[in-house]
Tab-separated table of C-alpha atoms in Angstrom:
chain	number	residue	atom	x	y	z
A	1	MET	CA	0.000	0.000	0.000
A	2	ILE	CA	1.332	3.431	-0.915
A	3	VAL	CA	0.946	6.107	1.731
A	4	VAL	CA	0.744	9.643	0.435
A	5	GLU	CA	1.869	12.280	2.923
A	6	ASN	CA	-0.478	15.208	3.310
A	7	SER	CA	1.294	18.174	1.701
A	8	HIS	CA	-0.991	20.480	3.660
A	9	ARG	CA	0.188	19.245	7.037
A	10	LYS	CA	-0.541	21.858	9.650
A	11	ALA	CA	2.361	23.817	11.064
A	12	GLY	CA	3.561	22.636	14.426
A	13	ARG	CA	6.570	21.180	16.145
A	14	PRO	CA	9.059	19.779	13.615
A	15	ARG	CA	9.539	16.020	13.549
A	16	THR	CA	13.171	16.515	14.505
A	17	SER	CA	14.919	19.268	16.397
A	18	VAL	CA	16.157	22.169	14.292
A	19	LEU	CA	18.916	22.715	16.843
A	20	ASP	CA	21.986	20.724	17.682
A	21	ARG	CA	25.334	21.490	19.266
A	22	GLU	CA	27.158	21.890	15.959
A	23	ARG	CA	24.656	24.379	14.530
A	24	ILE	CA	24.425	26.373	17.746
A	25	THR	CA	28.214	26.515	18.039
A	26	GLN	CA	28.654	27.674	14.441
A	27	HIS	CA	26.168	30.515	14.860
A	28	ALA	CA	27.722	31.519	18.193
A	29	LEU	CA	31.167	31.561	16.604
A	30	GLU	CA	29.897	33.755	13.777
A	31	LEU	CA	28.450	36.222	16.280
A	32	VAL	CA	31.686	36.437	18.264
A	33	THR	CA	33.743	36.814	15.087
A	34	ALA	CA	31.503	39.614	13.827
A	35	SER	CA	30.796	41.472	17.067
A	36	GLY	CA	33.234	40.234	19.712
A	37	TYR	CA	32.426	38.647	23.046
A	38	GLU	CA	29.914	41.349	23.971
A	39	GLY	CA	28.016	40.626	20.766
A	40	LEU	CA	27.266	37.089	21.891
A	41	THR	CA	24.012	37.056	23.842
A	42	MET	CA	21.494	34.252	24.132
A	43	GLN	CA	18.833	36.518	22.636
A	44	ARG	CA	20.924	37.422	19.589
A	45	LEU	CA	21.994	33.817	19.136
A	46	ALA	CA	18.392	32.604	19.302
A	47	LYS	CA	17.402	35.196	16.711
A	48	SER	CA	20.210	34.128	14.361
A	49	LEU	CA	19.024	30.533	14.688
A	50	GLY	CA	15.402	31.477	14.084
A	51	VAL	CA	14.178	30.168	17.426
A	52	SER	CA	13.035	31.597	20.732
A	53	PRO	CA	15.482	32.037	23.634
A	54	SER	CA	13.506	29.456	25.594
A	55	ALA	CA	14.040	26.912	22.807
A	56	LEU	CA	17.768	27.664	22.851
A	57	TYR	CA	17.944	27.106	26.608
A	58	ASN	CA	16.622	23.590	26.037
A	59	HIS	CA	19.982	22.819	24.421
A	60	VAL	CA	22.535	24.981	26.215
A	61	ASP	CA	22.423	26.233	29.790
A	62	SER	CA	24.460	29.420	29.646
A	63	LYS	CA	26.789	31.707	27.754
A	64	GLN	CA	29.685	30.052	29.590
A	65	ASP	CA	28.685	26.705	28.104
A	66	LEU	CA	28.546	28.313	24.671
A	67	LEU	CA	32.099	29.549	25.074
A	68	GLN	CA	33.229	26.051	26.016
A	69	TRP	CA	31.594	24.714	22.865
A	70	ILE	CA	33.277	27.394	20.778
A	71	GLN	CA	36.638	26.610	22.362
A	72	GLU	CA	36.236	22.926	21.587
A	73	SER	CA	35.239	23.650	17.998
A	74	VAL	CA	38.116	26.017	17.296
A	75	MET	CA	40.729	23.890	19.042
A	76	THR	CA	39.956	20.959	16.748
A	77	GLN	CA	41.554	23.042	13.990
A	78	VAL	CA	44.899	23.134	15.823
A	79	ASP	CA	47.068	20.312	14.501
A	80	SER	CA	49.101	18.495	17.147
A	81	SER	CA	49.700	15.333	15.119
A	82	SER	CA	53.315	16.332	14.437
A	83	PHE	CA	54.259	15.208	17.957
A	84	ASP	CA	53.725	11.636	16.752
A	85	THR	CA	56.153	11.878	13.846
A	86	LEU	CA	58.680	14.696	14.293
A	87	PRO	CA	61.494	15.561	16.717
A	88	LEU	CA	60.267	17.707	19.602
A	89	ARG	CA	61.525	21.119	18.496
A	90	GLU	CA	60.242	20.652	14.968
A	91	ALA	CA	56.925	19.336	16.268
A	92	LEU	CA	56.535	22.349	18.558
A	93	GLY	CA	57.126	24.609	15.581
A	94	HIS	CA	54.435	22.880	13.521
A	95	TRP	CA	51.977	22.905	16.427
A	96	ALA	CA	52.599	26.563	17.267
A	97	THR	CA	52.239	27.603	13.624
A	98	SER	CA	48.955	25.733	13.290
A	99	TYR	CA	47.764	27.292	16.561
A	100	ARG	CA	48.671	30.792	15.417
A	101	ASP	CA	47.126	30.335	11.958
A	102	THR	CA	43.904	29.038	13.507
A	103	PHE	CA	43.492	32.018	15.814
A	104	SER	CA	44.514	34.523	13.163
A	105	ASN	CA	41.128	33.609	11.671
A	106	HIS	CA	39.372	34.069	15.024
A	107	ILE	CA	41.063	37.101	16.563
A	108	PRO	CA	38.023	38.332	18.550
A	109	LEU	CA	38.082	35.017	20.429
A	110	ILE	CA	41.607	35.457	21.770
A	111	PRO	CA	40.804	37.577	24.875
A	112	VAL	CA	38.092	35.051	25.773
A	113	ILE	CA	39.844	31.754	25.034
A	114	ALA	CA	43.112	32.879	26.629
A	115	VAL	CA	41.495	32.981	30.089
A	116	LEU	CA	38.745	30.369	29.686
A	117	PRO	CA	38.957	27.369	32.066
A	118	VAL	CA	39.458	24.092	30.229
A	119	ALA	CA	37.871	21.664	32.724
A	120	ASP	CA	34.864	21.137	30.438
A	121	SER	CA	36.853	21.098	27.192
A	122	PRO	CA	38.138	17.538	26.712
A	123	ARG	CA	39.535	18.117	23.216
A	124	THR	CA	41.538	21.089	24.453
A	125	LEU	CA	42.806	19.057	27.387
A	126	ARG	CA	43.870	16.255	25.056
A	127	MET	CA	45.928	18.763	23.075
A	128	TYR	CA	47.627	20.014	26.254
A	129	GLU	CA	48.275	16.441	27.340
A	130	ARG	CA	49.969	15.638	24.033
A	131	VAL	CA	52.254	18.662	24.292
A	132	ALA	CA	52.995	18.014	27.965
A	133	ARG	CA	53.857	14.375	27.272
A	134	ALA	CA	56.252	15.360	24.492
A	135	LEU	CA	58.005	17.902	26.723
A	136	THR	CA	58.237	15.458	29.621
A	137	GLU	CA	59.562	12.642	27.455
A	138	ALA	CA	62.234	15.016	26.140
A	139	GLY	CA	63.497	15.529	29.680
A	140	LEU	CA	61.958	18.866	30.634
A	141	ALA	CA	61.412	19.083	34.393
A	142	GLN	CA	57.732	18.673	35.275
A	143	GLU	CA	57.541	22.011	37.055
A	144	GLN	CA	58.683	23.686	33.822
A	145	VAL	CA	56.122	22.052	31.512
A	146	VAL	CA	53.137	24.328	32.177
A	147	PRO	CA	55.182	27.573	32.177
A	148	THR	CA	56.671	26.476	28.855
A	149	ILE	CA	53.252	25.841	27.320
A	150	VAL	CA	51.873	29.132	28.663
A	151	ALA	CA	54.890	31.072	27.401
A	152	LEU	CA	54.388	29.598	23.930
A	153	GLU	CA	50.649	30.256	24.021
A	154	SER	CA	51.135	33.874	25.081
A	155	PHE	CA	53.439	34.382	22.122
A	156	ILE	CA	51.083	32.510	19.782
A	157	PHE	CA	48.053	34.602	20.756
A	158	GLY	CA	49.978	37.850	20.409
A	159	SER	CA	51.330	36.768	17.036
A	160	ALA	CA	47.849	35.842	15.841
A	161	MET	CA	46.633	39.331	16.730
A	162	ASP	CA	49.640	40.821	14.952
A	163	THR	CA	48.437	39.368	11.640
A	164	SER	CA	45.636	41.952	11.630
A	165	ALA	CA	47.969	44.937	12.070
A	166	PRO	CA	47.981	47.465	9.197
A	167	HIS	CA	50.851	47.254	6.742
A	168	ASP	CA	52.066	50.752	7.620
A	169	ILE	CA	51.887	50.352	11.390
A	170	PHE	CA	55.565	51.282	11.860
A	171	ASP	CA	55.775	54.086	9.292
A	172	ALA	CA	57.317	57.123	10.980
A	173	GLY	CA	55.539	59.616	8.761
A	174	ALA	CA	56.907	63.133	9.221
A	175	HIS	CA	59.384	61.853	11.833
A	176	HIS	CA	61.417	59.641	9.480
A	177	GLU	CA	64.492	61.885	9.748
A	178	GLU	CA	64.512	61.392	13.518
A	179	THR	CA	64.187	57.614	13.170
A	180	GLN	CA	66.700	56.852	10.441
A	181	ASN	CA	67.851	53.456	11.728
A	182	PHE	CA	64.345	52.241	12.455
A	183	THR	CA	63.025	53.462	9.092
A	184	GLU	CA	65.871	51.803	7.190
A	185	ALA	CA	65.268	48.573	9.099
A	186	ILE	CA	61.596	48.678	8.099
A	187	GLU	CA	62.496	49.186	4.457
A	188	ALA	CA	65.036	46.356	4.572
A	189	GLN	CA	62.482	43.995	6.042
A	190	ARG	CA	59.911	44.909	3.394
A	191	ARG	CA	62.403	44.121	0.647
A	192	THR	CA	62.360	40.508	1.824
A	193	GLU	CA	58.697	40.410	0.737
A	194	VAL	CA	57.895	38.383	3.861
A	195	PRO	CA	55.096	39.942	5.918
A	196	THR	CA	56.434	41.433	9.136
A	197	SER	CA	53.982	39.392	11.197
A	198	ASP	CA	55.258	36.141	9.654
A	199	ALA	CA	58.938	37.043	9.962
A	200	SER	CA	58.469	38.148	13.560
A	201	PHE	CA	56.559	35.006	14.475
A	202	GLN	CA	59.122	32.619	13.025
A	203	ARG	CA	62.052	34.468	14.577
A	204	GLY	CA	60.426	34.678	17.989
A	205	LEU	CA	59.236	31.085	17.884
A	206	ARG	CA	62.722	29.787	17.120
A	207	ALA	CA	64.155	31.802	20.008
A	208	LEU	CA	61.530	30.518	22.433
A	209	ILE	CA	61.877	26.891	21.454
A	210	GLU	CA	65.664	26.948	21.440
A	211	GLY	CA	65.724	28.730	24.775
A	212	MET	CA	63.211	26.572	26.645
A	213	VAL	CA	63.232	23.084	25.149
A	214	PRO	CA	65.918	20.399	25.610
């Protein structure tokens, strides 16, 4: 027997939920990227999803939970697989570069993620565990592992923000005669055709890794 569905079915609750964690997280991330942390409110998020705030609260309890979801989503883009195949210093370089490139696409998140607790972010914790294990296995004293990771992260976050700096940020303008050495150094760097943010990141990263890692 063939059953024909009534095309004039009355409007009502959908057969399946229009919301799930992935969709909510993506919309929340778009709001933060466009308007910063202050732009992320449950009311604005519900509106972007086309649902009521009460419907949204059926899926997520608070803004803090949303931030944890965003952190988990973004951190999956950071590649830590190099620790399984490369020597430690080279692996740290690959990981740090991936980390910086990821957050250069999500700069408004940096002030939030940098101070967000990770207790409810298992993917983020797994990344930290992989880095910590590599440092420990290389012989770094345990009490130095966390400060080493934090030092690298602080540099990574700052370098990610630096990618958004204007090209002429260091131009001296009318004061170029008073800043001859600095101005000539800027011109020399530009002749390399490597963006200042990239050159600075690679130079600083090498110095950090060589100075802190066995």
